[in-house]
PDB file of C-alpha atoms in Angstrom:
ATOM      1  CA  UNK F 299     -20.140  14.608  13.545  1.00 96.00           C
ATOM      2  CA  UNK F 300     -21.143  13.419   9.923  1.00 97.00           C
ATOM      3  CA  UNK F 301     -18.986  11.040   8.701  1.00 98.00           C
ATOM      4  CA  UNK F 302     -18.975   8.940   5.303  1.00 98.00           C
ATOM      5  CA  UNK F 303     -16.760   6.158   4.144  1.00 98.00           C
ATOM      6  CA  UNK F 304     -17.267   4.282   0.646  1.00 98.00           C
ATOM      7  CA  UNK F 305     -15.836   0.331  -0.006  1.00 98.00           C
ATOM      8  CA  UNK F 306     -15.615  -2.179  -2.258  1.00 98.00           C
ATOM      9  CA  UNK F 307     -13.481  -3.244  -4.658  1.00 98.00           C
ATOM     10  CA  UNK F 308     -10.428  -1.108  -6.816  1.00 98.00           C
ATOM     11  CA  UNK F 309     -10.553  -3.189  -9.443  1.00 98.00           C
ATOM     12  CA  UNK F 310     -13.394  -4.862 -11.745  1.00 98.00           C
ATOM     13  CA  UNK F 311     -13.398  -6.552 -15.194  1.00 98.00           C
ATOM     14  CA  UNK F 312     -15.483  -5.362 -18.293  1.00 98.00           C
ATOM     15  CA  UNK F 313     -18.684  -6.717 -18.083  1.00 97.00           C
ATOM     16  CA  UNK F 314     -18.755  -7.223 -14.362  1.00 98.00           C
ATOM     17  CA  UNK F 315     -20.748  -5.908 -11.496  1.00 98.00           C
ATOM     18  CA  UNK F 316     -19.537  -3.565  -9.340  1.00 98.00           C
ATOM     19  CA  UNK F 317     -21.362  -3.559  -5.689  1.00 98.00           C
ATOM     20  CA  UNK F 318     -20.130  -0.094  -3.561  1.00 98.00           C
ATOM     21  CA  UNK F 319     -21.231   0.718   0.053  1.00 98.00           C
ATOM     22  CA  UNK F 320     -21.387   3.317   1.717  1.00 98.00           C
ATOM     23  CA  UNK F 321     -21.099   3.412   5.829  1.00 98.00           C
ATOM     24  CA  UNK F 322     -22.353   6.025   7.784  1.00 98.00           C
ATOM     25  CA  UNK F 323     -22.062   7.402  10.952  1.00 98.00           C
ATOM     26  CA  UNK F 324     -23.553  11.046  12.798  1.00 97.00           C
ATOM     27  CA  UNK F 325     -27.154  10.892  11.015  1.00 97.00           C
ATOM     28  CA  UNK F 326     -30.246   8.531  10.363  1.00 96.00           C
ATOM     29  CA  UNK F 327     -31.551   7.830   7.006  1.00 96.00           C
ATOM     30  CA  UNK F 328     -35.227   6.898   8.678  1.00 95.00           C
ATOM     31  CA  UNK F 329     -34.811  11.280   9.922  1.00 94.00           C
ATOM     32  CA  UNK F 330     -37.123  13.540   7.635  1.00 95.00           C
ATOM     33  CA  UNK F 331     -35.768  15.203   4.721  1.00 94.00           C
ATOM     34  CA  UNK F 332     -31.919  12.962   4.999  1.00 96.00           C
ATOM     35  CA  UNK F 333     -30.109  12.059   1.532  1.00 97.00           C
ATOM     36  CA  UNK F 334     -27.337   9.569   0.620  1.00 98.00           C
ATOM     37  CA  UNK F 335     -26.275  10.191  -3.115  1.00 98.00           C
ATOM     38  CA  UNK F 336     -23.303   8.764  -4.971  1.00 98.00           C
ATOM     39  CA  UNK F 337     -21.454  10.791  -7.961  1.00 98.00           C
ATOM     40  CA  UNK F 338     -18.193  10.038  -9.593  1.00 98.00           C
ATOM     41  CA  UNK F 339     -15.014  11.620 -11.095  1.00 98.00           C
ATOM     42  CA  UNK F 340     -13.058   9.908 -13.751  1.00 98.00           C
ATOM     43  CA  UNK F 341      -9.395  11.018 -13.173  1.00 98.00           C
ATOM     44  CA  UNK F 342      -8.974  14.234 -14.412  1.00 97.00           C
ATOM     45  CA  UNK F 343     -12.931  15.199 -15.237  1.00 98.00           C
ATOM     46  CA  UNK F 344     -15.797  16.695 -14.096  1.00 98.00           C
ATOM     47  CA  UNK F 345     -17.963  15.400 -11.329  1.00 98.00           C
ATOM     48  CA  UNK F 346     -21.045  13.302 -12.316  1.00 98.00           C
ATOM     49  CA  UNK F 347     -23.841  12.887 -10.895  1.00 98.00           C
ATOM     50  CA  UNK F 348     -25.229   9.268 -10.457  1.00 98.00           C
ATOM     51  CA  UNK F 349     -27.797   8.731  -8.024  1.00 98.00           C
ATOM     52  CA  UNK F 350     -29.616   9.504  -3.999  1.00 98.00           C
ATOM     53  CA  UNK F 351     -31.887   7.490  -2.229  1.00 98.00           C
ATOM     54  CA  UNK F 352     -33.733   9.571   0.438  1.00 97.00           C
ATOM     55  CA  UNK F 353     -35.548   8.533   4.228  1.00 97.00           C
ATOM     56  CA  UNK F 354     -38.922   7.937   2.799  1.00 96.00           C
ATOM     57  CA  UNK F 355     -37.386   5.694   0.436  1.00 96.00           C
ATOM     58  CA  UNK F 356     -37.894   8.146  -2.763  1.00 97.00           C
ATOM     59  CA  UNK F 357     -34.606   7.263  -5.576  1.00 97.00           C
ATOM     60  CA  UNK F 358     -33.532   8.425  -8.584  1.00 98.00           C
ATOM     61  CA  UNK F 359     -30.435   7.824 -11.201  1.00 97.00           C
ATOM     62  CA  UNK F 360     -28.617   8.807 -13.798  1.00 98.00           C
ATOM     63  CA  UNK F 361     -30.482   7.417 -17.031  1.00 97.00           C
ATOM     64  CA  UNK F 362     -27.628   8.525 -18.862  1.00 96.00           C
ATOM     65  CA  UNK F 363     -25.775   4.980 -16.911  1.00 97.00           C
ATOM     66  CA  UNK F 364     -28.918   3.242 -18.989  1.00 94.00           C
ATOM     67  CA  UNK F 365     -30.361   1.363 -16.127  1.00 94.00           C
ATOM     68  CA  UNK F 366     -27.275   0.266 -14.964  1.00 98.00           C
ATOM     69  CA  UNK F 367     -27.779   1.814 -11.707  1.00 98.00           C
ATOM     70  CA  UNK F 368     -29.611   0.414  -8.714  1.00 98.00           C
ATOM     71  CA  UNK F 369     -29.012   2.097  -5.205  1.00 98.00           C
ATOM     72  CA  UNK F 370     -30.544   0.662  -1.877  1.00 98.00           C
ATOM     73  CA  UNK F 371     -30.118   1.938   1.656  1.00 98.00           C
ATOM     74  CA  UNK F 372     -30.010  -0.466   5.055  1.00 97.00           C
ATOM     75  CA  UNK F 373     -30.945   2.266   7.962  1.00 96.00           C
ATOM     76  CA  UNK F 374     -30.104  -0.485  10.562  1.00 96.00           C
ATOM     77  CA  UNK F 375     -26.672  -0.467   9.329  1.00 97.00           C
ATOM     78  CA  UNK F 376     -26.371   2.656   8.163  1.00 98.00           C
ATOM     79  CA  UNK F 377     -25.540   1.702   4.965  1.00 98.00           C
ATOM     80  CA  UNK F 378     -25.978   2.816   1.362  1.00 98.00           C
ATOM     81  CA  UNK F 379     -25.087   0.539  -1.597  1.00 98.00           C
ATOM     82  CA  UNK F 380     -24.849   1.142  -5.229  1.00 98.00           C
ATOM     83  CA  UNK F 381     -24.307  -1.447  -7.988  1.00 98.00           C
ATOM     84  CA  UNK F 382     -23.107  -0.868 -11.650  1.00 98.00           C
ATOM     85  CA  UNK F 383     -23.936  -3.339 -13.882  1.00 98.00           C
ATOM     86  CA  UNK F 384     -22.066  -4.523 -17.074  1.00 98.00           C
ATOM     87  CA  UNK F 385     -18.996  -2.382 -16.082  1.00 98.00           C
ATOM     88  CA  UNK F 386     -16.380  -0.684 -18.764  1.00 97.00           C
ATOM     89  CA  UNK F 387     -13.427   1.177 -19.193  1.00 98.00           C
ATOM     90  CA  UNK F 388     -15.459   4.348 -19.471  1.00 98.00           C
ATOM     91  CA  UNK F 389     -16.569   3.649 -15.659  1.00 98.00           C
ATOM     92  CA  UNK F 390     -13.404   3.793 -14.015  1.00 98.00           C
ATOM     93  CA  UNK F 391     -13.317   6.555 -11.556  1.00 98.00           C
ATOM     94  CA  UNK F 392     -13.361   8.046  -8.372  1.00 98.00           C
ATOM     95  CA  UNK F 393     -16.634   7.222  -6.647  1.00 98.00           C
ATOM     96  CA  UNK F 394     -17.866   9.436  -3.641  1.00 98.00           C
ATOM     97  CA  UNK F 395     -21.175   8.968  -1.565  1.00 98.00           C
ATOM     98  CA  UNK F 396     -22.384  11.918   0.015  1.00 98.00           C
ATOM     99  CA  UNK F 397     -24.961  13.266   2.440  1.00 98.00           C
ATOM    100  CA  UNK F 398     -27.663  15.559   1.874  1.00 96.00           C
ATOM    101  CA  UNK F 399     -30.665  17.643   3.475  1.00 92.00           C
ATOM    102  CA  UNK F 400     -33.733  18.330   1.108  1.00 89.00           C
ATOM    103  CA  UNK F 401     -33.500  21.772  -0.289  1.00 87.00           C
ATOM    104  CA  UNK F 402     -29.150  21.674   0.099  1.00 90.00           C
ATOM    105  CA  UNK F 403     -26.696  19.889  -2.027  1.00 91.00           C
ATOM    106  CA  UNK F 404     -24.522  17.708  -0.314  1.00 97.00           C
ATOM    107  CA  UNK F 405     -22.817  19.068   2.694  1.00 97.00           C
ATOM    108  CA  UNK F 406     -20.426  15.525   3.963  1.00 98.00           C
ATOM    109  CA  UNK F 407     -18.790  13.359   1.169  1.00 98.00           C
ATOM    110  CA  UNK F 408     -16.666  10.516   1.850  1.00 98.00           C
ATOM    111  CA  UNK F 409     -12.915  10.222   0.935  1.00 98.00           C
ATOM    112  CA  UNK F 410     -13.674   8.273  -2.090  1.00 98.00           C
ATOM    113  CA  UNK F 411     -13.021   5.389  -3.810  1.00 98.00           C
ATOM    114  CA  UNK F 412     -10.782   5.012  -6.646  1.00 98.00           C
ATOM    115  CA  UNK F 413     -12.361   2.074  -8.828  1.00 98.00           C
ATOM    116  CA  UNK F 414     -10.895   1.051 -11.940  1.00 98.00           C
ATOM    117  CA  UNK F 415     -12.732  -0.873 -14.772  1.00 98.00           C
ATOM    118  CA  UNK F 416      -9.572  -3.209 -16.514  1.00 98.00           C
ATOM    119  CA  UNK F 417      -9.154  -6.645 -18.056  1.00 97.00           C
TER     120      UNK F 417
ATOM    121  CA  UNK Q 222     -32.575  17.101 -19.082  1.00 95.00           C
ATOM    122  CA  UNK Q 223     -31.009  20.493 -17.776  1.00 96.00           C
ATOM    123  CA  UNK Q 224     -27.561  21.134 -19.044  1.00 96.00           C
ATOM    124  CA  UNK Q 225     -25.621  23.158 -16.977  1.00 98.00           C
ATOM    125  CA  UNK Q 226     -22.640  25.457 -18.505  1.00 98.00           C
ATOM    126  CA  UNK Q 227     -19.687  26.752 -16.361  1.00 98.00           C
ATOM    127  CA  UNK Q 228     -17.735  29.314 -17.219  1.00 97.00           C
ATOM    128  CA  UNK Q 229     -15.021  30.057 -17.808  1.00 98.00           C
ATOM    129  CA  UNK Q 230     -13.198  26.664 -17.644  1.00 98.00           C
ATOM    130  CA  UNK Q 231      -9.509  27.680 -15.976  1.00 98.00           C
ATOM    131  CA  UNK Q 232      -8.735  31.387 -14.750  1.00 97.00           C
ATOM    132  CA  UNK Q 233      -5.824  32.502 -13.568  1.00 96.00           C
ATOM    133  CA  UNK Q 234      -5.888  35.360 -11.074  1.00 96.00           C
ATOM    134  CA  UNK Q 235      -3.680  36.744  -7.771  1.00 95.00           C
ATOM    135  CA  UNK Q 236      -3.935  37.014  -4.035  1.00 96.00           C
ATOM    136  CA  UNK Q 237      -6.137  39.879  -3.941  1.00 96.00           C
ATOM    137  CA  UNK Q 238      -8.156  39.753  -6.625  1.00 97.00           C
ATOM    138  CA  UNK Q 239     -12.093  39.386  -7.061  1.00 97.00           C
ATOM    139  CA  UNK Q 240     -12.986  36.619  -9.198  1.00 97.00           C
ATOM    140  CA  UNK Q 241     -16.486  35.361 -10.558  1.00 98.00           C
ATOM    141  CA  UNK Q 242     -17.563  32.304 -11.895  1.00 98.00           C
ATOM    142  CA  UNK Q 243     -20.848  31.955 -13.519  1.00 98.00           C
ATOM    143  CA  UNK Q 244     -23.410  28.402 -14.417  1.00 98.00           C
ATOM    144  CA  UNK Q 245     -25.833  29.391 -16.729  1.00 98.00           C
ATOM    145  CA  UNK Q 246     -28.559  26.662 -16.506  1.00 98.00           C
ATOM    146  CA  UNK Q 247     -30.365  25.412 -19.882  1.00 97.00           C
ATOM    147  CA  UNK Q 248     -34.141  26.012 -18.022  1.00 97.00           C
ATOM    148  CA  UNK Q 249     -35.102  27.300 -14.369  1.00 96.00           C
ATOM    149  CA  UNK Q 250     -33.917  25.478 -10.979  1.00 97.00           C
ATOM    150  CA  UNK Q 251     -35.602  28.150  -9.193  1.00 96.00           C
ATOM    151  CA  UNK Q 252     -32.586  28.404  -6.488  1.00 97.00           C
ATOM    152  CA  UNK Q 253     -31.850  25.177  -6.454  1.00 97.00           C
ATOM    153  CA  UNK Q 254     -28.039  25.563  -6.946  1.00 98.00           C
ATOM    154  CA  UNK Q 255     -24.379  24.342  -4.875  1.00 98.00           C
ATOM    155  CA  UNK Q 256     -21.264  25.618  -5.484  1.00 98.00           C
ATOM    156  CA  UNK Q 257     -18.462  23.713  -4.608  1.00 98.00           C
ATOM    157  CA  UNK Q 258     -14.548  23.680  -4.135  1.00 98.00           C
ATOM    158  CA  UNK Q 259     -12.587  20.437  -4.895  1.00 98.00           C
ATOM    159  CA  UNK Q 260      -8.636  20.624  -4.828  1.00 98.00           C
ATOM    160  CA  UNK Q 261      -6.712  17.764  -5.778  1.00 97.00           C
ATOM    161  CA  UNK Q 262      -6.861  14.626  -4.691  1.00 96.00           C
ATOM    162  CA  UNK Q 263      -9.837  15.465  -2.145  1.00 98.00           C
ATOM    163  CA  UNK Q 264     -13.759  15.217  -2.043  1.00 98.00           C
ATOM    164  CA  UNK Q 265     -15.577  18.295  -3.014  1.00 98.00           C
ATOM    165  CA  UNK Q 266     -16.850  20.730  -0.058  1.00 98.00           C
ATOM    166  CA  UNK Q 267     -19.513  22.805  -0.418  1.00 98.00           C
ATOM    167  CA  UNK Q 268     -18.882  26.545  -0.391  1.00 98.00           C
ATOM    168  CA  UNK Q 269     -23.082  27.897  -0.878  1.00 98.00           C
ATOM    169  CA  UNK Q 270     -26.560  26.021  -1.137  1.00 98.00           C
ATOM    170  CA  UNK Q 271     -29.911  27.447  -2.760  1.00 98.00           C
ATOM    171  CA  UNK Q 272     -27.980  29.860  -4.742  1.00 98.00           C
ATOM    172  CA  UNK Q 273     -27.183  32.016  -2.217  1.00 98.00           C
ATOM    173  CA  UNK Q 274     -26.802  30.620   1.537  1.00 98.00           C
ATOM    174  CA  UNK Q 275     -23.538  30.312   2.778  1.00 98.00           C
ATOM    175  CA  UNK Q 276     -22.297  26.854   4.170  1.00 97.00           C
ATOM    176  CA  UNK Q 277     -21.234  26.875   8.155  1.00 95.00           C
ATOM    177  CA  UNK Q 278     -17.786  27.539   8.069  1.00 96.00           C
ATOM    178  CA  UNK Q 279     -17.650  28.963   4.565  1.00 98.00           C
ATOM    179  CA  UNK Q 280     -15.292  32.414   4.534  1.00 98.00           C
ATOM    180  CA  UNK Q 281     -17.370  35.466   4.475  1.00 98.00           C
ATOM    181  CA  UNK Q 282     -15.186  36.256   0.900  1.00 98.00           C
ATOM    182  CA  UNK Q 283     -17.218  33.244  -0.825  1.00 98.00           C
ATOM    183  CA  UNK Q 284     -20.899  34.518  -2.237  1.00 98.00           C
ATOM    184  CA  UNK Q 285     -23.646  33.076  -4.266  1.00 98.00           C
ATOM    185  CA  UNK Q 286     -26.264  35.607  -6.529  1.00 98.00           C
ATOM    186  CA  UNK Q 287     -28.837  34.424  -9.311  1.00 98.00           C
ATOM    187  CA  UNK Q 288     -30.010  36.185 -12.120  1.00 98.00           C
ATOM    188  CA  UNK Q 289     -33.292  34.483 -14.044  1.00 97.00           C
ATOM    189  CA  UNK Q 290     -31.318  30.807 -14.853  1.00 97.00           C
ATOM    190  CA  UNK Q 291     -27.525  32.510 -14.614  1.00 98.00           C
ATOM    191  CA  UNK Q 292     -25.673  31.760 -11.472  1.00 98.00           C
ATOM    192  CA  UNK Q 293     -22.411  33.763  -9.934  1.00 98.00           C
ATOM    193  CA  UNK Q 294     -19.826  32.392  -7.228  1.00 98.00           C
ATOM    194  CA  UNK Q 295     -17.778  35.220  -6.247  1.00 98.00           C
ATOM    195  CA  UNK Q 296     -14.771  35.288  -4.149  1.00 98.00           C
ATOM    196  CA  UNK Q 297     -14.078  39.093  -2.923  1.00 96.00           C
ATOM    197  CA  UNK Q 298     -10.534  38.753  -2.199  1.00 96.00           C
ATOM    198  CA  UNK Q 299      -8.997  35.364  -3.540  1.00 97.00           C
ATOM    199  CA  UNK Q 300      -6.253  33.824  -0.885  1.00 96.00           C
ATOM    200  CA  UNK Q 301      -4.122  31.040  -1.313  1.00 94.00           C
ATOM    201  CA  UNK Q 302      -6.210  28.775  -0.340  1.00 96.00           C
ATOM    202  CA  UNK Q 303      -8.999  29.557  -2.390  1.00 97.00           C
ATOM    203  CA  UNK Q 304      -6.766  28.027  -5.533  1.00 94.00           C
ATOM    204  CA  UNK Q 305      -9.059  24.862  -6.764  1.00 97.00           C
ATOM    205  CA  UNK Q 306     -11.531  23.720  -8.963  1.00 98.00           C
ATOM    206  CA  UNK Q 307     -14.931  25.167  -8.686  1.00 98.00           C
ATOM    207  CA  UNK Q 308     -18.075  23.354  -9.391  1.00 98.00           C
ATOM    208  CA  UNK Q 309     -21.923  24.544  -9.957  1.00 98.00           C
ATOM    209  CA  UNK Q 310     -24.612  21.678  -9.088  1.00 98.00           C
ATOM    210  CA  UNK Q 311     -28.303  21.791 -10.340  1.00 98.00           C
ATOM    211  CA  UNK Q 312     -30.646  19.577  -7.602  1.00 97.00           C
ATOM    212  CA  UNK Q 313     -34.074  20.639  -8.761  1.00 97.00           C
ATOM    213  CA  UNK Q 314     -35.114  18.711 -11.533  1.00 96.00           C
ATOM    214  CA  UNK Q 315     -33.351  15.409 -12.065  1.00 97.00           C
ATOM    215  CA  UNK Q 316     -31.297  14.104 -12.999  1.00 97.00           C
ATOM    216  CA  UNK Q 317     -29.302  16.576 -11.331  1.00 98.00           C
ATOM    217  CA  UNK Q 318     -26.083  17.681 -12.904  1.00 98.00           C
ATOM    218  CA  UNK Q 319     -23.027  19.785 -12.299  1.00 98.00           C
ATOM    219  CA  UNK Q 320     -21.171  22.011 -14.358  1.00 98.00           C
ATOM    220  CA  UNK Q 321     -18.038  21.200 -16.164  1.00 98.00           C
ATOM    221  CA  UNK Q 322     -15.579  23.331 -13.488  1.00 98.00           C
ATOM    222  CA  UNK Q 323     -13.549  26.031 -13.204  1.00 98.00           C
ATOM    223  CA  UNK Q 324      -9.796  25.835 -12.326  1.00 98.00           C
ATOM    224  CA  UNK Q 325      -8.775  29.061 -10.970  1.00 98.00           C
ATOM    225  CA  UNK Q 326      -4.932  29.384 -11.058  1.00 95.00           C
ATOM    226  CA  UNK Q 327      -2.413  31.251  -9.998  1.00 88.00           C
ATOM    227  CA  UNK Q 328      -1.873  34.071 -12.439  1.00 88.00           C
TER     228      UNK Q 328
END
């Protein structure tokens, strides 16, 4: 059974960092053709995509997030972690990680995280 | 980047009915398209993969089709649980994108 859960913290100041992991259990990221991605939802939008890091290591972002975006993966952990730098307003949001198999969107999500960027 | 455009953006139809949903993509993905159903308050589940493959578990009523760069979710005969927002997602060039949604209501 696939399961995904994200952490981290629910609230960040402008200008911070925010650091989000995502734990994993029922799959490998060192197996052929796995994917952990991240996308977001600010409360009452659309769902955006921000970034996947795959087994062989291959990632990819958003560049609309302006190189704000790094994601990194620990397969002895089974871990996934994305950081946001110089946070805003205009981040806060629901943030999901999600698995993936090449060729298929993403077929587990975790519950979410509801993260929100305030002063 | 590929711009994805969902339409239309709320619907309101009854038990029974057929309804179609349709993500027109700016340039080709090939079949590289989800659809997805999010209600309220919960993480998105995907409904059909590479256009046209149903998920396990995914009702029979729930179908994918392409047509050059315009993609259709159907739902044969909507049921009460099929009220939700409905998403189209684009993985084949990146950065991927999905479409703005479709709220399908109760008429």
């Amino acid at each position: 059974q696939i399961t995904l859960k994200e952490s981290g913290p629910t609230l960040v100041k402008p200008t911070q960092t925010l650091t989000l992991t995502c734990t994993f259990s029922g799959f490998s990221l060192s197996t052929s053709e796995v994917g952990v991605g991240w996308v977001r939802q600010p409360p009452g939008k659309a769902l955006e995509w921000l970034a996947i890091i795959h087994w062989n290591d291959d990632k990819h972002d958003n560049p609309s997030l302006k190189n704000r975006l790094t994601i990194t993966k620990d397969t002895s952990k089974n871990q996934v972690v994305l950081t946001v730098t110089n946070v805003d307003p205009l981040d806060t949001a629901t943030y999901y990680c999600a698995h993936r198999l090449i060729y298929r969107g993403f077929s587990h999500w975790g519950q979410g995280i509801l993260v929100t960027v305030s002063s | 980047d590929i711009q994805m455009t969902q339409s239309p953006s709320t619907l309101s139809a009854s038990e029974g009915d057929r309804v179609t949903i349709t993500c027109r993509a700016s340039e080709g993905i090939s079949n590289s398209l989800a659809w997805y159903q999010q209600k309220p308050g919960r993480a998105p589940k995907l409904l059909i993969y590479e256009a046209s493959k149903l998920e396990g578990g995914v009702p029979s009523r729930f179908s994918g089709s392409r047509s050059g760069t315009e993609f259709t979710l159907a739902i044969s005969s909507l049921q009460p649980d099929d009220f939700a927002t409905y998403y189209c997602h684009q993985y084949h060039l990146y950065p991927w994108a999905f479409g703005q949604g479709t709220k399908v209501g109760i008429k």
